[in-house]
Amino acid sequence: GENVEQHPSTLSVQEGDSAVIKCTYSDSASNYFPWYKQELGKRPQLIIDIRSNVGEKKDQRIAVTLNKTAKHFSLHITETQPEDSAVYFCAASTTGNTGKLIFGQGTTLQVKP
Amino acid sequence: GAVVSQHPSRVICKSGTSVKIECRSLDFQATTMFWYRQFPKQSLMLMATSNEGSKATYEQGVEKDKFLINHASLTLSTLTVTSAHPEDSSFYICSALLRTGSSYNSPLHFGNGTRLTVT
């Protein structure tokens, strides 16, 4: 089955700097890659997603890039703010028509004011 | 849109008892729902896929007789933790698939989660 590896596990940046989180996946047939933000004790919230027919997608300060050949995708957050502090999860859809997502291990992002 | 409601948010039960958790899609029909489990500071581990009108599909290592899933309608799936033990204490989160068109590769929308503590 699909396996998703995420790095780093923790990331600390100064307010205004950029943050990059990277994920790799194992199943070459996976074709949907969302990113979720989870604050302590709360539900994961979708922040951006990308499908395999595009290489990059941007939404204001957040962007995701996908390299299908290398089977990795990354989340880029620019001009970080303290409210960006949270745990971020990448995920990949598995093959077949199920829609289920397999998640990476998570990255705890701390943005220092 | 795409609101998923999960109840209860917290439950404390005694060892050996059963606990039912409900997951509802409030403004859309969800033929497929997923149940995840999350330990503190860890990732979301998929437990099972719940399909409306059919048996759930469990991930490897998840005991189907212990974690009973029922998806009786297009808006409701339930997870019952039977004969709960302290090691079952965890954060359980449901999610519903909002399909866009014919594709299953669509965002999952999560409930608020249920914090289960078994004493």
mmCIF file with all atom_site columns, N, CA, C and O in Angstrom, chain A residues 4-11 19-25 35 63-65 71-77 88-91 103-107:
data_model
loop_
_atom_site.group_PDB
_atom_site.id
_atom_site.type_symbol
_atom_site.label_atom_id
_atom_site.label_alt_id
_atom_site.label_comp_id
_atom_site.label_asym_id
_atom_site.label_entity_id
_atom_site.label_seq_id
_atom_site.pdbx_PDB_ins_code
_atom_site.Cartn_x
_atom_site.Cartn_y
_atom_site.Cartn_z
_atom_site.occupancy
_atom_site.B_iso_or_equiv
_atom_site.pdbx_formal_charge
_atom_site.auth_seq_id
_atom_site.auth_comp_id
_atom_site.auth_asym_id
_atom_site.auth_atom_id
_atom_site.pdbx_PDB_model_num
ATOM 1   N N  . VAL A 1 4   ? 3.636  7.341  3.010  1.00 0.00 ? 4   VAL A N  1
ATOM 2   C CA . VAL A 1 4   ? 3.987  8.750  2.859  1.00 0.00 ? 4   VAL A CA 1
ATOM 3   C C  . VAL A 1 4   ? 4.966  9.147  3.965  1.00 0.00 ? 4   VAL A C  1
ATOM 4   O O  . VAL A 1 4   ? 4.690  8.936  5.146  1.00 0.00 ? 4   VAL A O  1
ATOM 5   N N  . GLU A 1 5   ? 6.091  9.678  3.550  1.00 0.00 ? 5   GLU A N  1
ATOM 6   C CA . GLU A 1 5   ? 7.110  10.140 4.492  1.00 0.00 ? 5   GLU A CA 1
ATOM 7   C C  . GLU A 1 5   ? 7.160  11.662 4.458  1.00 0.00 ? 5   GLU A C  1
ATOM 8   O O  . GLU A 1 5   ? 7.161  12.267 3.372  1.00 0.00 ? 5   GLU A O  1
ATOM 9   N N  . GLN A 1 6   ? 7.237  12.268 5.631  1.00 0.00 ? 6   GLN A N  1
ATOM 10  C CA . GLN A 1 6   ? 7.191  13.726 5.737  1.00 0.00 ? 6   GLN A CA 1
ATOM 11  C C  . GLN A 1 6   ? 8.363  14.232 6.567  1.00 0.00 ? 6   GLN A C  1
ATOM 12  O O  . GLN A 1 6   ? 8.684  13.675 7.616  1.00 0.00 ? 6   GLN A O  1
ATOM 13  N N  . HIS A 1 7   ? 8.966  15.325 6.104  1.00 0.00 ? 7   HIS A N  1
ATOM 14  C CA . HIS A 1 7   ? 10.102 15.927 6.809  1.00 0.00 ? 7   HIS A CA 1
ATOM 15  C C  . HIS A 1 7   ? 10.066 17.445 6.677  1.00 0.00 ? 7   HIS A C  1
ATOM 16  O O  . HIS A 1 7   ? 9.611  17.955 5.656  1.00 0.00 ? 7   HIS A O  1
ATOM 17  N N  . PRO A 1 8   ? 10.531 18.183 7.661  1.00 0.00 ? 8   PRO A N  1
ATOM 18  C CA . PRO A 1 8   ? 11.019 17.685 8.957  1.00 0.00 ? 8   PRO A CA 1
ATOM 19  C C  . PRO A 1 8   ? 9.864  17.424 9.923  1.00 0.00 ? 8   PRO A C  1
ATOM 20  O O  . PRO A 1 8   ? 8.733  17.782 9.629  1.00 0.00 ? 8   PRO A O  1
ATOM 21  N N  . SER A 1 9   ? 10.151 16.855 11.047 1.00 0.00 ? 9   SER A N  1
ATOM 22  C CA . SER A 1 9   ? 9.109  16.620 12.036 1.00 0.00 ? 9   SER A CA 1
ATOM 23  C C  . SER A 1 9   ? 8.797  17.901 12.804 1.00 0.00 ? 9   SER A C  1
ATOM 24  O O  . SER A 1 9   ? 7.671  18.101 13.257 1.00 0.00 ? 9   SER A O  1
ATOM 25  N N  . THR A 1 10  ? 9.801  18.751 12.976 1.00 0.00 ? 10  THR A N  1
ATOM 26  C CA . THR A 1 10  ? 9.592  20.059 13.594 1.00 0.00 ? 10  THR A CA 1
ATOM 27  C C  . THR A 1 10  ? 10.328 21.110 12.789 1.00 0.00 ? 10  THR A C  1
ATOM 28  O O  . THR A 1 10  ? 11.379 20.828 12.188 1.00 0.00 ? 10  THR A O  1
ATOM 29  N N  . LEU A 1 11  ? 9.773  22.311 12.775 1.00 0.00 ? 11  LEU A N  1
ATOM 30  C CA . LEU A 1 11  ? 10.355 23.403 12.004 1.00 0.00 ? 11  LEU A CA 1
ATOM 31  C C  . LEU A 1 11  ? 10.077 24.702 12.738 1.00 0.00 ? 11  LEU A C  1
ATOM 32  O O  . LEU A 1 11  ? 8.917  25.001 13.048 1.00 0.00 ? 11  LEU A O  1
ATOM 33  N N  . ALA A 1 19  ? 8.779  28.876 5.027  1.00 0.00 ? 19  ALA A N  1
ATOM 34  C CA . ALA A 1 19  ? 8.845  27.518 5.578  1.00 0.00 ? 19  ALA A CA 1
ATOM 35  C C  . ALA A 1 19  ? 8.555  26.525 4.458  1.00 0.00 ? 19  ALA A C  1
ATOM 36  O O  . ALA A 1 19  ? 7.668  26.756 3.637  1.00 0.00 ? 19  ALA A O  1
ATOM 37  N N  . VAL A 1 20  ? 9.321  25.459 4.449  1.00 0.00 ? 20  VAL A N  1
ATOM 38  C CA . VAL A 1 20  ? 9.143  24.427 3.428  1.00 0.00 ? 20  VAL A CA 1
ATOM 39  C C  . VAL A 1 20  ? 9.039  23.061 4.110  1.00 0.00 ? 20  VAL A C  1
ATOM 40  O O  . VAL A 1 20  ? 9.883  22.721 4.946  1.00 0.00 ? 20  VAL A O  1
ATOM 41  N N  . ILE A 1 21  ? 8.028  22.322 3.746  1.00 0.00 ? 21  ILE A N  1
ATOM 42  C CA . ILE A 1 21  ? 7.819  20.976 4.269  1.00 0.00 ? 21  ILE A CA 1
ATOM 43  C C  . ILE A 1 21  ? 7.762  20.017 3.080  1.00 0.00 ? 21  ILE A C  1
ATOM 44  O O  . ILE A 1 21  ? 7.083  20.321 2.088  1.00 0.00 ? 21  ILE A O  1
ATOM 45  N N  . LYS A 1 22  ? 8.462  18.899 3.219  1.00 0.00 ? 22  LYS A N  1
ATOM 46  C CA . LYS A 1 22  ? 8.577  17.988 2.078  1.00 0.00 ? 22  LYS A CA 1
ATOM 47  C C  . LYS A 1 22  ? 7.986  16.621 2.381  1.00 0.00 ? 22  LYS A C  1
ATOM 48  O O  . LYS A 1 22  ? 8.097  16.128 3.510  1.00 0.00 ? 22  LYS A O  1
ATOM 49  N N  . CYS A 1 23  ? 7.409  16.018 1.361  1.00 0.00 ? 23  CYS A N  1
ATOM 50  C CA . CYS A 1 23  ? 6.843  14.677 1.500  1.00 0.00 ? 23  CYS A CA 1
ATOM 51  C C  . CYS A 1 23  ? 7.205  13.830 0.294  1.00 0.00 ? 23  CYS A C  1
ATOM 52  O O  . CYS A 1 23  ? 7.315  14.351 -0.823 1.00 0.00 ? 23  CYS A O  1
ATOM 53  N N  . THR A 1 24  ? 7.390  12.557 0.543  1.00 0.00 ? 24  THR A N  1
ATOM 54  C CA . THR A 1 24  ? 7.578  11.607 -0.541 1.00 0.00 ? 24  THR A CA 1
ATOM 55  C C  . THR A 1 24  ? 6.520  10.519 -0.414 1.00 0.00 ? 24  THR A C  1
ATOM 56  O O  . THR A 1 24  ? 6.034  10.236 0.686  1.00 0.00 ? 24  THR A O  1
ATOM 57  N N  . TYR A 1 25  ? 6.148  9.942  -1.536 1.00 0.00 ? 25  TYR A N  1
ATOM 58  C CA . TYR A 1 25  ? 5.171  8.874  -1.510 1.00 0.00 ? 25  TYR A CA 1
ATOM 59  C C  . TYR A 1 25  ? 5.698  7.689  -2.295 1.00 0.00 ? 25  TYR A C  1
ATOM 60  O O  . TYR A 1 25  ? 6.624  7.820  -3.098 1.00 0.00 ? 25  TYR A O  1
ATOM 61  N N  . TRP A 1 35  ? -2.888 19.002 1.541  1.00 0.00 ? 35  TRP A N  1
ATOM 62  C CA . TRP A 1 35  ? -2.181 19.392 2.760  1.00 0.00 ? 35  TRP A CA 1
ATOM 63  C C  . TRP A 1 35  ? -3.203 19.882 3.774  1.00 0.00 ? 35  TRP A C  1
ATOM 64  O O  . TRP A 1 35  ? -4.103 20.648 3.433  1.00 0.00 ? 35  TRP A O  1
ATOM 65  N N  . ALA A 1 63  ? 1.898  27.615 -1.325 1.00 0.00 ? 63  ALA A N  1
ATOM 66  C CA . ALA A 1 63  ? 2.081  26.985 -2.620 1.00 0.00 ? 63  ALA A CA 1
ATOM 67  C C  . ALA A 1 63  ? 2.469  25.524 -2.411 1.00 0.00 ? 63  ALA A C  1
ATOM 68  O O  . ALA A 1 63  ? 3.052  25.159 -1.377 1.00 0.00 ? 63  ALA A O  1
ATOM 69  N N  . VAL A 1 64  ? 2.111  24.709 -3.366 1.00 0.00 ? 64  VAL A N  1
ATOM 70  C CA . VAL A 1 64  ? 2.502  23.304 -3.339 1.00 0.00 ? 64  VAL A CA 1
ATOM 71  C C  . VAL A 1 64  ? 3.113  22.962 -4.686 1.00 0.00 ? 64  VAL A C  1
ATOM 72  O O  . VAL A 1 64  ? 2.626  23.420 -5.729 1.00 0.00 ? 64  VAL A O  1
ATOM 73  N N  . THR A 1 65  ? 4.195  22.197 -4.656 1.00 0.00 ? 65  THR A N  1
ATOM 74  C CA . THR A 1 65  ? 4.829  21.726 -5.877 1.00 0.00 ? 65  THR A CA 1
ATOM 75  C C  . THR A 1 65  ? 4.823  20.215 -5.883 1.00 0.00 ? 65  THR A C  1
ATOM 76  O O  . THR A 1 65  ? 4.885  19.575 -4.832 1.00 0.00 ? 65  THR A O  1
ATOM 77  N N  . LYS A 1 71  ? 8.420  11.402 -7.199 1.00 0.00 ? 71  LYS A N  1
ATOM 78  C CA . LYS A 1 71  ? 7.402  11.059 -6.207 1.00 0.00 ? 71  LYS A CA 1
ATOM 79  C C  . LYS A 1 71  ? 7.579  11.858 -4.921 1.00 0.00 ? 71  LYS A C  1
ATOM 80  O O  . LYS A 1 71  ? 7.634  11.302 -3.808 1.00 0.00 ? 71  LYS A O  1
ATOM 81  N N  . HIS A 1 72  ? 7.696  13.163 -5.096 1.00 0.00 ? 72  HIS A N  1
ATOM 82  C CA . HIS A 1 72  ? 7.681  14.005 -3.917 1.00 0.00 ? 72  HIS A CA 1
ATOM 83  C C  . HIS A 1 72  ? 6.938  15.302 -4.171 1.00 0.00 ? 72  HIS A C  1
ATOM 84  O O  . HIS A 1 72  ? 6.803  15.755 -5.307 1.00 0.00 ? 72  HIS A O  1
ATOM 85  N N  . PHE A 1 73  ? 6.416  15.856 -3.104 1.00 0.00 ? 73  PHE A N  1
ATOM 86  C CA . PHE A 1 73  ? 5.689  17.107 -3.184 1.00 0.00 ? 73  PHE A CA 1
ATOM 87  C C  . PHE A 1 73  ? 5.998  17.926 -1.941 1.00 0.00 ? 73  PHE A C  1
ATOM 88  O O  . PHE A 1 73  ? 6.365  17.381 -0.899 1.00 0.00 ? 73  PHE A O  1
ATOM 89  N N  . SER A 1 74  ? 5.897  19.217 -2.085 1.00 0.00 ? 74  SER A N  1
ATOM 90  C CA . SER A 1 74  ? 6.325  20.122 -1.012 1.00 0.00 ? 74  SER A CA 1
ATOM 91  C C  . SER A 1 74  ? 5.310  21.228 -0.787 1.00 0.00 ? 74  SER A C  1
ATOM 92  O O  . SER A 1 74  ? 4.632  21.667 -1.718 1.00 0.00 ? 74  SER A O  1
ATOM 93  N N  . LEU A 1 75  ? 5.279  21.669 0.452  1.00 0.00 ? 75  LEU A N  1
ATOM 94  C CA . LEU A 1 75  ? 4.442  22.818 0.846  1.00 0.00 ? 75  LEU A CA 1
ATOM 95  C C  . LEU A 1 75  ? 5.365  23.992 1.139  1.00 0.00 ? 75  LEU A C  1
ATOM 96  O O  . LEU A 1 75  ? 6.350  23.846 1.858  1.00 0.00 ? 75  LEU A O  1
ATOM 97  N N  . HIS A 1 76  ? 5.029  25.129 0.562  1.00 0.00 ? 76  HIS A N  1
ATOM 98  C CA . HIS A 1 76  ? 5.814  26.331 0.769  1.00 0.00 ? 76  HIS A CA 1
ATOM 99  C C  . HIS A 1 76  ? 4.915  27.403 1.377  1.00 0.00 ? 76  HIS A C  1
ATOM 100 O O  . HIS A 1 76  ? 3.868  27.731 0.806  1.00 0.00 ? 76  HIS A O  1
ATOM 101 N N  . ILE A 1 77  ? 5.331  27.939 2.501  1.00 0.00 ? 77  ILE A N  1
ATOM 102 C CA . ILE A 1 77  ? 4.608  29.041 3.125  1.00 0.00 ? 77  ILE A CA 1
ATOM 103 C C  . ILE A 1 77  ? 5.547  30.239 3.164  1.00 0.00 ? 77  ILE A C  1
ATOM 104 O O  . ILE A 1 77  ? 6.640  30.169 3.737  1.00 0.00 ? 77  ILE A O  1
ATOM 105 N N  . TYR A 1 88  ? 1.250  20.442 10.429 1.00 0.00 ? 88  TYR A N  1
ATOM 106 C CA . TYR A 1 88  ? 0.873  20.309 9.028  1.00 0.00 ? 88  TYR A CA 1
ATOM 107 C C  . TYR A 1 88  ? 1.062  18.852 8.582  1.00 0.00 ? 88  TYR A C  1
ATOM 108 O O  . TYR A 1 88  ? 2.092  18.234 8.875  1.00 0.00 ? 88  TYR A O  1
ATOM 109 N N  . PHE A 1 89  ? 0.062  18.344 7.886  1.00 0.00 ? 89  PHE A N  1
ATOM 110 C CA . PHE A 1 89  ? 0.119  16.979 7.381  1.00 0.00 ? 89  PHE A CA 1
ATOM 111 C C  . PHE A 1 89  ? -0.012 16.985 5.862  1.00 0.00 ? 89  PHE A C  1
ATOM 112 O O  . PHE A 1 89  ? -0.905 17.643 5.308  1.00 0.00 ? 89  PHE A O  1
ATOM 113 N N  . CYS A 1 90  ? 0.849  16.217 5.222  1.00 0.00 ? 90  CYS A N  1
ATOM 114 C CA . CYS A 1 90  ? 0.644  15.944 3.814  1.00 0.00 ? 90  CYS A CA 1
ATOM 115 C C  . CYS A 1 90  ? -0.083 14.610 3.706  1.00 0.00 ? 90  CYS A C  1
ATOM 116 O O  . CYS A 1 90  ? -0.122 13.819 4.667  1.00 0.00 ? 90  CYS A O  1
ATOM 117 N N  . ALA A 1 91  ? -0.666 14.369 2.561  1.00 0.00 ? 91  ALA A N  1
ATOM 118 C CA . ALA A 1 91  ? -1.380 13.110 2.355  1.00 0.00 ? 91  ALA A CA 1
ATOM 119 C C  . ALA A 1 91  ? -1.375 12.772 0.877  1.00 0.00 ? 91  ALA A C  1
ATOM 120 O O  . ALA A 1 91  ? -1.162 13.644 0.016  1.00 0.00 ? 91  ALA A O  1
ATOM 121 N N  . PHE A 1 103 ? -1.716 9.576  5.365  1.00 0.00 ? 103 PHE A N  1
ATOM 122 C CA . PHE A 1 103 ? -1.084 10.790 5.848  1.00 0.00 ? 103 PHE A CA 1
ATOM 123 C C  . PHE A 1 103 ? 0.390  10.594 6.167  1.00 0.00 ? 103 PHE A C  1
ATOM 124 O O  . PHE A 1 103 ? 0.822  9.511  6.575  1.00 0.00 ? 103 PHE A O  1
ATOM 125 N N  . GLY A 1 104 ? 1.147  11.665 6.009  1.00 0.00 ? 104 GLY A N  1
ATOM 126 C CA . GLY A 1 104 ? 2.508  11.709 6.499  1.00 0.00 ? 104 GLY A CA 1
ATOM 127 C C  . GLY A 1 104 ? 2.504  11.868 8.007  1.00 0.00 ? 104 GLY A C  1
ATOM 128 O O  . GLY A 1 104 ? 1.451  11.995 8.635  1.00 0.00 ? 104 GLY A O  1
ATOM 129 N N  . GLN A 1 105 ? 3.710  11.900 8.582  1.00 0.00 ? 105 GLN A N  1
ATOM 130 C CA . GLN A 1 105 ? 3.844  11.885 10.030 1.00 0.00 ? 105 GLN A CA 1
ATOM 131 C C  . GLN A 1 105 ? 3.546  13.224 10.680 1.00 0.00 ? 105 GLN A C  1
ATOM 132 O O  . GLN A 1 105 ? 3.361  13.298 11.898 1.00 0.00 ? 105 GLN A O  1
ATOM 133 N N  . GLY A 1 106 ? 3.514  14.269 9.891  1.00 0.00 ? 106 GLY A N  1
ATOM 134 C CA . GLY A 1 106 ? 3.221  15.584 10.432 1.00 0.00 ? 106 GLY A CA 1
ATOM 135 C C  . GLY A 1 106 ? 4.463  16.408 10.701 1.00 0.00 ? 106 GLY A C  1
ATOM 136 O O  . GLY A 1 106 ? 5.531  15.874 11.016 1.00 0.00 ? 106 GLY A O  1
ATOM 137 N N  . THR A 1 107 ? 4.322  17.715 10.559 1.00 0.00 ? 107 THR A N  1
ATOM 138 C CA . THR A 1 107 ? 5.393  18.669 10.859 1.00 0.00 ? 107 THR A CA 1
ATOM 139 C C  . THR A 1 107 ? 4.838  19.731 11.792 1.00 0.00 ? 107 THR A C  1
ATOM 140 O O  . THR A 1 107 ? 3.835  20.381 11.471 1.00 0.00 ? 107 THR A O  1
#
